[in-house]
Coordinates of C-alpha atoms and ligand atoms in Angstrom, one line a residue:
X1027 CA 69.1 -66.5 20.9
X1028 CA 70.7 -69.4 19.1
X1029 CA 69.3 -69.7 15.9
X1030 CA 69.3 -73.9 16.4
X1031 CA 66.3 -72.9 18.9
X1032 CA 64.5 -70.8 16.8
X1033 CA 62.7 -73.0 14.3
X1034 CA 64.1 -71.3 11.1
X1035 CA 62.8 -73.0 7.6
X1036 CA 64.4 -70.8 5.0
X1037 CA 64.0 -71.4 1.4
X1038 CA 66.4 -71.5 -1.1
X1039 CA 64.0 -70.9 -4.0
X1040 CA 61.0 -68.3 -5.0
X1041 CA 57.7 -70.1 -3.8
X1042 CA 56.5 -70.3 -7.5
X1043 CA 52.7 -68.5 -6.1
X1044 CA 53.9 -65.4 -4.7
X1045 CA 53.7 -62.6 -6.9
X1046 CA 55.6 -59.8 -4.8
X1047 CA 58.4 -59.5 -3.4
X1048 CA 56.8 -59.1 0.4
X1049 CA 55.0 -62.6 -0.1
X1050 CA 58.0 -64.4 -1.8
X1051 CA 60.5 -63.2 0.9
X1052 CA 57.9 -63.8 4.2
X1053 CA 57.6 -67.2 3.2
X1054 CA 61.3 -67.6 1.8
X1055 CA 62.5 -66.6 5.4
X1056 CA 60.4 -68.5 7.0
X1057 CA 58.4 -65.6 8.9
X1058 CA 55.3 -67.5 7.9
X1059 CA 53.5 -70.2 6.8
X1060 CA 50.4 -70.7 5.0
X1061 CA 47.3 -72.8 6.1
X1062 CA 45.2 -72.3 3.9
X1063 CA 43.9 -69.1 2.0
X1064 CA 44.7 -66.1 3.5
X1065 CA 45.3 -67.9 6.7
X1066 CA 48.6 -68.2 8.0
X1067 CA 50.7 -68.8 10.8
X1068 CA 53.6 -66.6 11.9
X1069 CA 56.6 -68.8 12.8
X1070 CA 58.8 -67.4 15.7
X1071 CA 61.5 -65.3 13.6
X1072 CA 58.2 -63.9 11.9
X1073 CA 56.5 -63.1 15.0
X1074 CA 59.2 -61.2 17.0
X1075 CA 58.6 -58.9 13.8
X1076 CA 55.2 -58.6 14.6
X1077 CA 55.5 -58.2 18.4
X1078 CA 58.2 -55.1 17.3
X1079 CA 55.7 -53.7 15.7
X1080 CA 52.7 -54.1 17.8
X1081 CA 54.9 -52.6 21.0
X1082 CA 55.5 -49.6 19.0
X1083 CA 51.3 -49.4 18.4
X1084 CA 51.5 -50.0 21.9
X1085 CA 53.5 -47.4 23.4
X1086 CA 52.1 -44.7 21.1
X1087 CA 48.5 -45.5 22.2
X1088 CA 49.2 -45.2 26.0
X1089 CA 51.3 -41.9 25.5
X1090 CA 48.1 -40.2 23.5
X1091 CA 46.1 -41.7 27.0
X1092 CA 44.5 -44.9 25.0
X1093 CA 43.3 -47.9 27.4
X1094 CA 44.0 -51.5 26.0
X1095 CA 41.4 -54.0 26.2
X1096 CA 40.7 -57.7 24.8
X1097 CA 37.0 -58.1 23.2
X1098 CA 36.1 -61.2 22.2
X1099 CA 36.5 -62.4 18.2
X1100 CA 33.2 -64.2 18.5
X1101 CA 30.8 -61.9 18.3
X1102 CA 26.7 -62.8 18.3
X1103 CA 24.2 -62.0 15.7
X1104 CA 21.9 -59.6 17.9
X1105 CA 24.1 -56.8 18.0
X1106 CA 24.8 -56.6 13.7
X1107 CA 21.0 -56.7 13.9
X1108 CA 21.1 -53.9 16.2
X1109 CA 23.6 -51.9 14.2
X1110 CA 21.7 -52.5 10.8
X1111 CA 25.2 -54.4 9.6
X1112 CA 24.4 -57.9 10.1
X1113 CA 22.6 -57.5 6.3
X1114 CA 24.5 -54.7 4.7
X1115 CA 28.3 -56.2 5.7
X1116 CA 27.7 -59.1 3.0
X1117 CA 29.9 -62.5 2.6
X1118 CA 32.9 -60.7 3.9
X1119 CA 31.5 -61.2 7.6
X1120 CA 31.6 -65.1 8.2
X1121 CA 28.6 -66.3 10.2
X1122 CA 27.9 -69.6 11.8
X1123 CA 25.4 -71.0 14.5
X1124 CA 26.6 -72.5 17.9
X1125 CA 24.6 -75.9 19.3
X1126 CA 22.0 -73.7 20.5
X1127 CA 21.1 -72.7 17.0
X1128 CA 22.2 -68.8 17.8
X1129 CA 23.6 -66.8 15.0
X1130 CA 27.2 -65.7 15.7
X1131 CA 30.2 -64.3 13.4
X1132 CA 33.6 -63.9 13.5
X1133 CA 34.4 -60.0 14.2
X1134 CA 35.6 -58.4 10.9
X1135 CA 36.0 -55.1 13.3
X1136 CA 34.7 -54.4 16.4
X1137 CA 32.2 -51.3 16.7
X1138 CA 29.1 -53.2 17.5
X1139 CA 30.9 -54.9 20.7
X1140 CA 32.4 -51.9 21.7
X1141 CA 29.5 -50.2 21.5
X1142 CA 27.6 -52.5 22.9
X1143 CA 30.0 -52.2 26.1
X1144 CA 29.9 -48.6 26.3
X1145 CA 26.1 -48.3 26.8
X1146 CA 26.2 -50.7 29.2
X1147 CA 29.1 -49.0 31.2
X1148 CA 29.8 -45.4 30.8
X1149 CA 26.8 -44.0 32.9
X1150 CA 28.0 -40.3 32.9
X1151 CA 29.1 -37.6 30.5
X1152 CA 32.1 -37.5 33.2
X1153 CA 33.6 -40.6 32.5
X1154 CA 34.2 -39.4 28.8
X1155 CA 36.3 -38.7 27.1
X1156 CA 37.9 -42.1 26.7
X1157 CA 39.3 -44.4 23.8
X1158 CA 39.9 -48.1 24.3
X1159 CA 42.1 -49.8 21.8
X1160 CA 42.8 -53.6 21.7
X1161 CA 45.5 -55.3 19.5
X1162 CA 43.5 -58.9 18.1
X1163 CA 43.0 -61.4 15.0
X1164 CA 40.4 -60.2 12.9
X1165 CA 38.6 -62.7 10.2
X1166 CA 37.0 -61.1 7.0
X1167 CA 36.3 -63.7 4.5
X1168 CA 37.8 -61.5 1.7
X1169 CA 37.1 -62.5 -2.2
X1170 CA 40.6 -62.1 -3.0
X1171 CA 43.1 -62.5 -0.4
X1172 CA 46.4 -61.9 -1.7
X1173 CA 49.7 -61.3 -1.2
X1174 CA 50.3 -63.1 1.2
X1175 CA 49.3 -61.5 5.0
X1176 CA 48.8 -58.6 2.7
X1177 CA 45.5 -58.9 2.1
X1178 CA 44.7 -61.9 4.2
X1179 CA 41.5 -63.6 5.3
X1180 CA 42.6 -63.6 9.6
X1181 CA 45.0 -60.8 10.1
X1182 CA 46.4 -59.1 13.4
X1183 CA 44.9 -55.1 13.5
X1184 CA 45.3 -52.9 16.6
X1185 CA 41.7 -51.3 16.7
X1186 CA 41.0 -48.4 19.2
X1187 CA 37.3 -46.4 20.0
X1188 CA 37.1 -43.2 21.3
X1189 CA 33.8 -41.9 23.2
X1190 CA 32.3 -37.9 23.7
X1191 CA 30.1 -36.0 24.7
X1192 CA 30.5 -33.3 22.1
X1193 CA 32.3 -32.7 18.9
X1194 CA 35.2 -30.7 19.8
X1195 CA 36.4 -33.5 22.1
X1196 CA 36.2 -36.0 19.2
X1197 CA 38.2 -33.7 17.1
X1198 CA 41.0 -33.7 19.6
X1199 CA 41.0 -37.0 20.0
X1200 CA 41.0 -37.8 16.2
X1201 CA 43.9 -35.1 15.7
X1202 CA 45.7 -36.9 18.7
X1203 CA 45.4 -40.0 17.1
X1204 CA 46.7 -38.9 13.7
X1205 CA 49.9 -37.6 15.3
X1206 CA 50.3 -40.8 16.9
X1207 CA 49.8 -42.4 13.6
X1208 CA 52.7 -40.4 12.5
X1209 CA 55.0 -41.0 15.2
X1210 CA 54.2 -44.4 14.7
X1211 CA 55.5 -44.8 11.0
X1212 CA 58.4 -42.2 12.3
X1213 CA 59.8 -45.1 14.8
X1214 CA 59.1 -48.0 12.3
X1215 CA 61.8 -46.0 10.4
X1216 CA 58.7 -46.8 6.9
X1217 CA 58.1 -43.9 4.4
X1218 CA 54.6 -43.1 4.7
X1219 CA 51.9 -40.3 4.1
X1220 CA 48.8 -39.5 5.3
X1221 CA 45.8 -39.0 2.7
X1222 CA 42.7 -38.0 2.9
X1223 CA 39.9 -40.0 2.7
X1224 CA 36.9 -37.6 3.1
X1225 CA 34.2 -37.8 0.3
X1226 CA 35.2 -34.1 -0.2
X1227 CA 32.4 -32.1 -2.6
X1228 CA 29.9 -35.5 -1.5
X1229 CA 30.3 -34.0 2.2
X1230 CA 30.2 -37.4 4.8
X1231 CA 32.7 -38.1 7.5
X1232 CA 36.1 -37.0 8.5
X1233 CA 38.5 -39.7 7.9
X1234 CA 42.2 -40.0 7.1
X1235 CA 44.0 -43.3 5.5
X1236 CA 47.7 -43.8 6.6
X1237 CA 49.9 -45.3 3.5
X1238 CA 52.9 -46.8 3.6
X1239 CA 55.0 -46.1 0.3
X1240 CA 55.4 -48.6 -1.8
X1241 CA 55.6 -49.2 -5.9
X1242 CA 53.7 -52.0 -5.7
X1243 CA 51.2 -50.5 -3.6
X1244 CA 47.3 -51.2 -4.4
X1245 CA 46.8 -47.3 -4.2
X1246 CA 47.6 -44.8 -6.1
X1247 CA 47.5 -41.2 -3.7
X1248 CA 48.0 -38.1 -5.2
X1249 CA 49.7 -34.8 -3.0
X1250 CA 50.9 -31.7 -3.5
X1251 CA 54.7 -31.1 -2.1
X1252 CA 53.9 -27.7 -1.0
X1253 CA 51.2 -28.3 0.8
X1254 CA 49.1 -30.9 3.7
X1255 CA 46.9 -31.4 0.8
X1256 CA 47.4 -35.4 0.2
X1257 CA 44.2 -37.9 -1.3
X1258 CA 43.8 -41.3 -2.4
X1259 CA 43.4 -41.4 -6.2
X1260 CA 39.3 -41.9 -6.0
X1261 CA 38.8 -39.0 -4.0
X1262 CA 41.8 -36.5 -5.3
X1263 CA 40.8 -33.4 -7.4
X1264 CA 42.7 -30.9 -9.3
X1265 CA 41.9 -27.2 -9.6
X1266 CA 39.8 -27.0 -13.0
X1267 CA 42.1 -26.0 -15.5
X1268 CA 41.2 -23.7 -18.1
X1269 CA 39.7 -26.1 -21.1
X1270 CA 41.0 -24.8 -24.3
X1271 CA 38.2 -23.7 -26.5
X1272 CA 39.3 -25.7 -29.2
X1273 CA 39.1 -28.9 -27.3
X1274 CA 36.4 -31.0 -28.1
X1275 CA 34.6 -33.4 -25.1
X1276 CA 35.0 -36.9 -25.5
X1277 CA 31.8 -38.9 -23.8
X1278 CA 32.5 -42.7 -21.9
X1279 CA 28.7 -44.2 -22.0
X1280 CA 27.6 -46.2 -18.8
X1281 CA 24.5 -47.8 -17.9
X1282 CA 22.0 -45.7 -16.0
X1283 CA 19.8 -46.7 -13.2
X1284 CA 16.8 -46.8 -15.6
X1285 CA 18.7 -49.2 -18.0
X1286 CA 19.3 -46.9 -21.2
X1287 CA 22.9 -45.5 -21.7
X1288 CA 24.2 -42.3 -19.9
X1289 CA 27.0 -39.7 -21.5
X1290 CA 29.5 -39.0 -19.1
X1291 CA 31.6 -36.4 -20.5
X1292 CA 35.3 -35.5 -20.5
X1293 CA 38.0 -33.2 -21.7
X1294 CA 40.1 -35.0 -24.0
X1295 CA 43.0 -36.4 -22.6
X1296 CA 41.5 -37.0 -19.7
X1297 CA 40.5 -40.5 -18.2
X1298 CA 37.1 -41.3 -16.3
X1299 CA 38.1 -42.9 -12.8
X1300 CA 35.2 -45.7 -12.5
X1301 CA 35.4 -45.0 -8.4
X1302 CA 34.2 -41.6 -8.7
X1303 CA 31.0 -42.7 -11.3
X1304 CA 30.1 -45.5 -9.3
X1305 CA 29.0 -42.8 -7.0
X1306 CA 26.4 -41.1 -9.5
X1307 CA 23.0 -41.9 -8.6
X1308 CA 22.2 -41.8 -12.2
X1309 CA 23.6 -45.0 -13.1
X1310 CA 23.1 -47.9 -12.7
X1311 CA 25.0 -50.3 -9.9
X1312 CA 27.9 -51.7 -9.6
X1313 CA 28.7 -49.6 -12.7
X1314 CA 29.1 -50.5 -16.3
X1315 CA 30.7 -49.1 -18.5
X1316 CA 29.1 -49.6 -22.2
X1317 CA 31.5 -50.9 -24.5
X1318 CA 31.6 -50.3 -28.5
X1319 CA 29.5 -53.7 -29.1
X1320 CA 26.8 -52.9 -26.4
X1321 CA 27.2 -49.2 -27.7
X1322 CA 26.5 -50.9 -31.3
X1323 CA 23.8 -52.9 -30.6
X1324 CA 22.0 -49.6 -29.1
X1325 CA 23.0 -47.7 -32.8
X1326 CA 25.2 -45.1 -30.5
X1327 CA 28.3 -46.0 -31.1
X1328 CA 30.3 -42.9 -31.3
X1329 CA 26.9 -40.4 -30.7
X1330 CA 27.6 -37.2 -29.1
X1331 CA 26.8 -35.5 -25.9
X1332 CA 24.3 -33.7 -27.5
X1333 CA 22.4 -36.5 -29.5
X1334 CA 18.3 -36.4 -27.8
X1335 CA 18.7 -40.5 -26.9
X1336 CA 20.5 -40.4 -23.3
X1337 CA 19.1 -41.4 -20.5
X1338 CA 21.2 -38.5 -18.8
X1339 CA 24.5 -36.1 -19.7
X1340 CA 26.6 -35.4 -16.7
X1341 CA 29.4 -33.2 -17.2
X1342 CA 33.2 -33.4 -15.4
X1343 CA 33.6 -30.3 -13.5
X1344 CA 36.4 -29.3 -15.4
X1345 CA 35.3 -30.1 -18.6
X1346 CA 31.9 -28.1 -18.4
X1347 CA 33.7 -24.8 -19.2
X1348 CA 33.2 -26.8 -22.9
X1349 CA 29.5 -26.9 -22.5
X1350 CA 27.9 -24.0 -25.0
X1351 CA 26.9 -21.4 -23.3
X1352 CA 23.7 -22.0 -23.5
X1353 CA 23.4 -25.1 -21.7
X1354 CA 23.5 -25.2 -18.2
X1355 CA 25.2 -29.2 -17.9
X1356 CA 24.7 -31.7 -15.0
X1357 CA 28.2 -31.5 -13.2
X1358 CA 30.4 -33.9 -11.2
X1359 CA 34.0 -34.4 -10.7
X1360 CA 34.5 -37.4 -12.6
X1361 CA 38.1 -37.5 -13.9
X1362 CA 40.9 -39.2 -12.8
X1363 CA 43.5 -36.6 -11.3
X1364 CA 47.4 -37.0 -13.2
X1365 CA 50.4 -36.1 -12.3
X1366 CA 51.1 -32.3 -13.0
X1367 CA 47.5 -31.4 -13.0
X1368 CA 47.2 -27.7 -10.8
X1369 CA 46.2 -28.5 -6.8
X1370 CA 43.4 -27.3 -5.4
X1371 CA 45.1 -26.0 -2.7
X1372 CA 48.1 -24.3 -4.7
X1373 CA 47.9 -24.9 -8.1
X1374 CA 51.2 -26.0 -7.9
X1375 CA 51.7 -29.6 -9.9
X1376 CA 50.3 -32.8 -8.1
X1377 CA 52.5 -35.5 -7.6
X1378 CA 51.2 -39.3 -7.8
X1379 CA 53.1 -42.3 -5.7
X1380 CA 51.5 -45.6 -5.2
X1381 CA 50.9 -46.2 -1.0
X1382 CA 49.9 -49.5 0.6
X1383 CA 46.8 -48.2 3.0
X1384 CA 47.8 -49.7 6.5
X1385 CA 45.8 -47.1 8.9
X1386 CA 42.5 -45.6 8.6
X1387 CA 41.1 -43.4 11.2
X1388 CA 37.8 -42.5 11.3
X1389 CA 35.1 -39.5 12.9
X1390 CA 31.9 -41.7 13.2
X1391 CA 29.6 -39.7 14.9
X1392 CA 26.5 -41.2 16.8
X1393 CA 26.5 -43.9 13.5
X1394 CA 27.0 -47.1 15.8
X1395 CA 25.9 -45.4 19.1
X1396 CA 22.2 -44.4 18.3
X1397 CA 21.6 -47.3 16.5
X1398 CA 22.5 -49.4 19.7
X1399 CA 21.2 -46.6 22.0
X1400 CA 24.1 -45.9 23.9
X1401 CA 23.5 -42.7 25.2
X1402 CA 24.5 -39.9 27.9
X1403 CA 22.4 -37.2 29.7
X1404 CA 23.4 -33.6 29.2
X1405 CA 23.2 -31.3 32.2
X1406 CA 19.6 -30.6 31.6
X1407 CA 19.0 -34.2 31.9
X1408 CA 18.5 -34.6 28.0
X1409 CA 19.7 -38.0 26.6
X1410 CA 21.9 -37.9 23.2
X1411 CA 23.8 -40.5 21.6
X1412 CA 27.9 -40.7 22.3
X1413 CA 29.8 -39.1 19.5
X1414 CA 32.4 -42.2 18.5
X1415 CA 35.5 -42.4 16.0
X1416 CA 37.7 -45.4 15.1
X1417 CA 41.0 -45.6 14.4
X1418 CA 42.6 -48.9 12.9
X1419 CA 46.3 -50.1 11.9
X1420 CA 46.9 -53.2 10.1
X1421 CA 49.9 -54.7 12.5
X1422 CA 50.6 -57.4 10.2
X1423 CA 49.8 -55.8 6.6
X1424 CA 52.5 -53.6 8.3
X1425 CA 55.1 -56.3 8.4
X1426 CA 54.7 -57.2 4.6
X1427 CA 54.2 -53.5 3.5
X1428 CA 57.7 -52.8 5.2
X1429 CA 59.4 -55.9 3.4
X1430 CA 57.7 -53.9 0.3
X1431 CA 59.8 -51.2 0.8
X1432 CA 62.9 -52.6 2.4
X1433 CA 64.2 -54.8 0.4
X1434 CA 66.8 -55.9 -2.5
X1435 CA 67.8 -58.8 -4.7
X1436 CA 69.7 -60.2 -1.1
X1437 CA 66.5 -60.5 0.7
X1438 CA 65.1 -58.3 3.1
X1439 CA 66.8 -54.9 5.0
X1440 CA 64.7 -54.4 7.6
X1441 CA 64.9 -51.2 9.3
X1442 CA 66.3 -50.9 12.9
X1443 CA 62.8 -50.8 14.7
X1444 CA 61.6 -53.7 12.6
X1445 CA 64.3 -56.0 12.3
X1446 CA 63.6 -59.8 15.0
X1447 CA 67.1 -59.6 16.0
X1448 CA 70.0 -56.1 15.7
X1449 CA 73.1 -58.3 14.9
X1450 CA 73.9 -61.4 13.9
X1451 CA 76.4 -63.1 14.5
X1452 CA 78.3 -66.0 12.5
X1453 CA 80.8 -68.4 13.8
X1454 CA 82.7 -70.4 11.0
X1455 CA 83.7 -73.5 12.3
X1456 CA 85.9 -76.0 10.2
X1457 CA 86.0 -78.9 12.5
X1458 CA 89.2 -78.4 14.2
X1459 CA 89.8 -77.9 17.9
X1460 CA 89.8 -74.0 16.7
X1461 CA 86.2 -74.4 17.0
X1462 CA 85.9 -74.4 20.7
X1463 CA 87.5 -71.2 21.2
X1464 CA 85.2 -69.4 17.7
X1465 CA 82.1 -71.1 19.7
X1466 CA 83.1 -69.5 23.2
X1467 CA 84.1 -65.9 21.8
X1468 CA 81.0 -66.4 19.7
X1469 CA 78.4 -66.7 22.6
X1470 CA 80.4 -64.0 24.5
X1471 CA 79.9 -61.7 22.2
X1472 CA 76.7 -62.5 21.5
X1473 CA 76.1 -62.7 25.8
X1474 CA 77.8 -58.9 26.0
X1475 CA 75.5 -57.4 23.3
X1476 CA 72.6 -58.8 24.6
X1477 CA 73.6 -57.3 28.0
X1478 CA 73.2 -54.1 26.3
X1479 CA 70.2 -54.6 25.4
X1480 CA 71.0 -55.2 21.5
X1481 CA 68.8 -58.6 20.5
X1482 CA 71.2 -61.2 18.9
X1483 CA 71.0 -64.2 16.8
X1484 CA 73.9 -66.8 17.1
X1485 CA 73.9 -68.8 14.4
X1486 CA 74.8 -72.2 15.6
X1487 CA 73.2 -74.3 12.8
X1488 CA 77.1 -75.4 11.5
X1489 CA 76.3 -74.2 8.0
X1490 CA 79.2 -73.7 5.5
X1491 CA 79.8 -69.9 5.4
X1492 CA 78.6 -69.1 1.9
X1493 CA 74.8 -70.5 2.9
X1494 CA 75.0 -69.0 6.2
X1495 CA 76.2 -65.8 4.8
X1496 CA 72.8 -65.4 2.3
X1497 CA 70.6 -67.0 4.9
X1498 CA 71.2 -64.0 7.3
X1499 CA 71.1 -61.4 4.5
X1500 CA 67.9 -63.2 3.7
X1501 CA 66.2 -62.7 6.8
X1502 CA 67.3 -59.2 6.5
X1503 CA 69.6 -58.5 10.2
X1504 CA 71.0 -55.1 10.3
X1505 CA 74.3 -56.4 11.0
X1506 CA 76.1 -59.1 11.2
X1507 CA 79.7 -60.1 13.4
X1508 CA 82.2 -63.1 12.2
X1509 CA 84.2 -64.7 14.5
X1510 CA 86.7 -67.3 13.2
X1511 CA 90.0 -69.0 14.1
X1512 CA 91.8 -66.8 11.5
X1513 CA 90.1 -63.4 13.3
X1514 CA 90.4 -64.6 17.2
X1515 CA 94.3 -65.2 16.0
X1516 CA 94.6 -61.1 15.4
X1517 CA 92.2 -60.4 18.1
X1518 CA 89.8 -59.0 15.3
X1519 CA 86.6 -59.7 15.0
X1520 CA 84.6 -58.8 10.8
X1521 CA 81.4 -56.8 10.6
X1522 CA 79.2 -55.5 8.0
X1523 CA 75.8 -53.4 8.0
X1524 CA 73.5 -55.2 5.4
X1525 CA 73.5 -52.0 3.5
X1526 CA 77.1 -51.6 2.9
X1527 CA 78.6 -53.5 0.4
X1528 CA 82.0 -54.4 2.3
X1529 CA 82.8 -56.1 5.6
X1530 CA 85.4 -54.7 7.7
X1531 CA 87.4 -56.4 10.4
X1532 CA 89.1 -54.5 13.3
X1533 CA 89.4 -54.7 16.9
X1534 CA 86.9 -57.2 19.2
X1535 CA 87.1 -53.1 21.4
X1536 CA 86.4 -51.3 17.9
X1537 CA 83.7 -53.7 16.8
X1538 CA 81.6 -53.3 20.1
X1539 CA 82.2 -49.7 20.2
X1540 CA 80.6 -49.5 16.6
X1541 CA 78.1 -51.9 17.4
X1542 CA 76.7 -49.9 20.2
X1543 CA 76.9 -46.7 18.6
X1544 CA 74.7 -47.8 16.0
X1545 CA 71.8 -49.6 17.8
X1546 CA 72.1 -48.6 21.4
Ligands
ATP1720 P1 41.2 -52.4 2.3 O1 40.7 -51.2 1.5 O2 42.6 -52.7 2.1 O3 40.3 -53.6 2.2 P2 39.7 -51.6 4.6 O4 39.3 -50.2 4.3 O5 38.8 -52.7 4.5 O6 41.1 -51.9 3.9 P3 39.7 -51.0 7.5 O7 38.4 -51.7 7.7 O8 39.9 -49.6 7.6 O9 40.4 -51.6 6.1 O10 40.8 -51.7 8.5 C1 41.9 -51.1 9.1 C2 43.2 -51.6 8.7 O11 43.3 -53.0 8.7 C3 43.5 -51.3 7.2 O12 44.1 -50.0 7.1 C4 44.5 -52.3 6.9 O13 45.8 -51.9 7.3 C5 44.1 -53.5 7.7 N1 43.4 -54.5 6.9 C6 42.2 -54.5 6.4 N2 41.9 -55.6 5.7 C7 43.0 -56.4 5.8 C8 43.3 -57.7 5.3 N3 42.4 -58.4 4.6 N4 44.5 -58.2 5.5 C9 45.4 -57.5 6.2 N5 45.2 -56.3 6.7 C10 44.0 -55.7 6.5
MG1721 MG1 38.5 -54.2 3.0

């Protein structure tokens, strides 16, 4: 493709808003452009990223036996009633009313609909199992959206829903998906781990998030290199250690849920994580942590675990073993897990890394399916509700968490699978008749690669080299192929991977040949 065609706005500047590197480069090589907040559009060099990325979703849905679909983004008010969610999902759903007066939203996700289209189709417990998985804008009218298409208001996810009649068949299609997850991230060439995201000790649903490394990463997720056993931060526990008897507790006050203070209490050293408190039912919600003046005001700053005036002591799990023997203490694992600590599985050290969550897959159960009624009859004729799980992948929170991790002070190295075009390829031109000849060797090139099936970008926008040179390492091409007078004279032709930190000229023969070993 010639780059004069493709509509490319690069910036020579930092876009003084973006605070990381994924948003500042996206909009610096003109993959998008925003609308408004968390809105954007995705320009044409930015969307054949996206389109990369959504074909790899793609293929690895239809090899696990996934169907695609296309449900609709408008979505009507009756069925959140139905599912109980058209209260509980709060501001983040947007909702509006058509002429009619009748209450609609735009679809944050898509169980409801789905749902909804399974009890009205799948008549038989013959016709599962099945999972249908469509790739489609999403709107969720988040508080914060940041970082760019990051966390962004409309955003592209590929969403899939699988359907059974009993729970081995969900488990199979669950541990299907997962591997496809895998393979996924494998062929997007992205450092990633898979975490879980079970409530653990709380008990609740099997579920798995997918993170994409990163060190700007939201998410902190803590694993353990010699085993599977990988969690997100708020749900990662350590093995207890062995509290030293010499230790004293320290206690963090919070607010309980009958609105005097509660001692939550800690080994020293160690660090309350609030995601884990905010599940206590003893306190109050969202929680609150009391600080010294509130503490002040209630005369117990600095009281003890022990002192008669709280409303509740609950005890980390690990620091309990301090507890006097005679005092059997309210338990919970409250403590944020560090790197070292023992894991459960091994008691090896933990590591820590900081992920960007772009999958989460899901067992749901009969959640969404008894509360819409879709149902299937057992063979003695006994109706129960489907067993569902769902299984999501932010395409383009893909594309900025790759930038995130592929990227230097040039501008962004995307990797093979990734990258809009394999080579590009820059003519210099210098206004003499030379320039015919470096223009016609220049589309040949670029009319042989692409014959080959290697995507290439010919950069016919007559820029002086320098600019051309840190526009293409900019928009982050794996390679890139000069042709000029000086070359065509030696029948040479100069090449450089944007990884290595030298170009090297040799035969037009050589060049190919090196070429096509690389991407082909
Ligand atoms: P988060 O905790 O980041 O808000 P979530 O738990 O709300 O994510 P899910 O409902 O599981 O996300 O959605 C599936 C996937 O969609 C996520 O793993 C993520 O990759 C992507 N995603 C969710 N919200 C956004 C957003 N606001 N912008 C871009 N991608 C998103
Ligand atoms: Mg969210």
């Amino acid at each position: 493709m010639k780059a004069s065609t493709l509509h490319l706005v690069t910036l020579r500047a930092d876009p003084a808003h973006a605070e990381i590197a994924s948003h500042r480069l996206m909009l610096r090589a003109g993959l998008i452009d925003q609308v408004a907040s968390g809105i954007y559009s995705w320009l044409p060099l930015g969307l054949r990223v996206l389109r990369r990325v959504e074909e790899v979703v793609r293929q690895e849905m239809n090899a696990i036996g996934c169907t695609e679909c296309l449900l609709p983004m408008v979505q009507p008010a009756e069925l959140w009633q139905a599912s109980g969610r058209w209260g509980a999902y709060g501001p983040e759903l947007l909702r509006f009313t058509d002429r009619h007066q009748r209450g609609f939203c735009l679809g944050p996700t898509h169980e409801e609909i789905i749902t909804d289209l399974a009890r009205r189709t799948i008549k038989s417990r013959h016709q599962l199992p099945i999972t249908l998985y469509q790739i489609q804008t999403k709107f969720r009218d988040e508080i914060r959206p940041r970082f760019g298409v990051m966390r962004a208001r409309e955003f592209l996810m590929k969403d899939a829903y699988s359907f059974h009649d009993n729970p081995a068949s969900l488990e199979k299609t669950y541990q299907d998906m997962a591997q496809a997850y895998q393979r996924i991230f494998e062929r997007l060439g992205l450092a990633h781990r898979r975490v879980s995201a079970d409530s653990g000790a709380i008990g609740g649903a099997v579920s798995h998030e997918f993170h994409i490394l990163a060190d700007s990463g939201e998410d902190v997720i803590v694993y353990d290199p010699d085993s599977s056993y990988a969690a997100n931060l708020e749900l990662a526990q350590a093995r207890p250690g062995q509290a030293a008897a010499y230790q004293k507790p320290i206690v963090v006050a919070a607010m309980g849920c009958h609105g005097g203070p509660v001692a939550l209490v800690l080994g020293s050293g160690d660090r309350l994580h609030p995601t884990k408190a905010g599940k206590l039912s003893q306190l109050a919600q969202p929680l609150h942590i009391l600080q010294d003046e509130e503490l002040q005001r209630l005369g117990m700053l600095s009281a003890p675990w022990h002192d008669q005036r709280w409303e509740a002591v609950i005890w980390d799990e690990g620091a309990a073993a301090l507890a006097p023997a005679s005092h059997i203490p309210h338990t919970a694992d409250l403590r944020t897990v560090q790197q070292g600590d023992p894991s459960p599985v091994t008691g090896k050290p933990l590591q820590l890394a900081r992920g960007i969550e772009v999958g989460h897959i899901f067992q749901l159960g009969s959640k969404y399916s008894a509360a819409l009624g879709a149902m299937i009859t057992d063979e003695k004729g006994q109706g129960h509700p489907m067993l569902m799980g769902c299984y999501g992948i932010g395409i383009s929170r893909i594309v900025a968490a790759a930038i995130e991790q592929c990227h230097d002070a040039r501008g962004i190295a995307w990797p093979k699978a990734m990258a809009p075009f394999q080579v590009a390829i820059a003519p210099l031109r210098t206004g003499n008749q030379s320039d015919e000849a470096v223009m016609s060797e220049a589309q040949s090139l670029h009319d042989h690669l692409e014959a080959q099936g290697i995507s290439c970008l010919l950069d016919d926008r007559g820029l002086r080299p320098g600019v051309m040179f840190s526009d293409l390492e900019l928009l982050g091409i794996p390679w890139r192929v000069v042709v000029s007078a000086r070359l065509l004279e030696q029948h040479a032709l100069e090449y450089q991977g944007r990884h290595e930190p030298n170009a090297t000229v040799d035969t037009r023969h050589a060049v190919l040949q090196e070429l096509l070993q690389h991407l082909a």
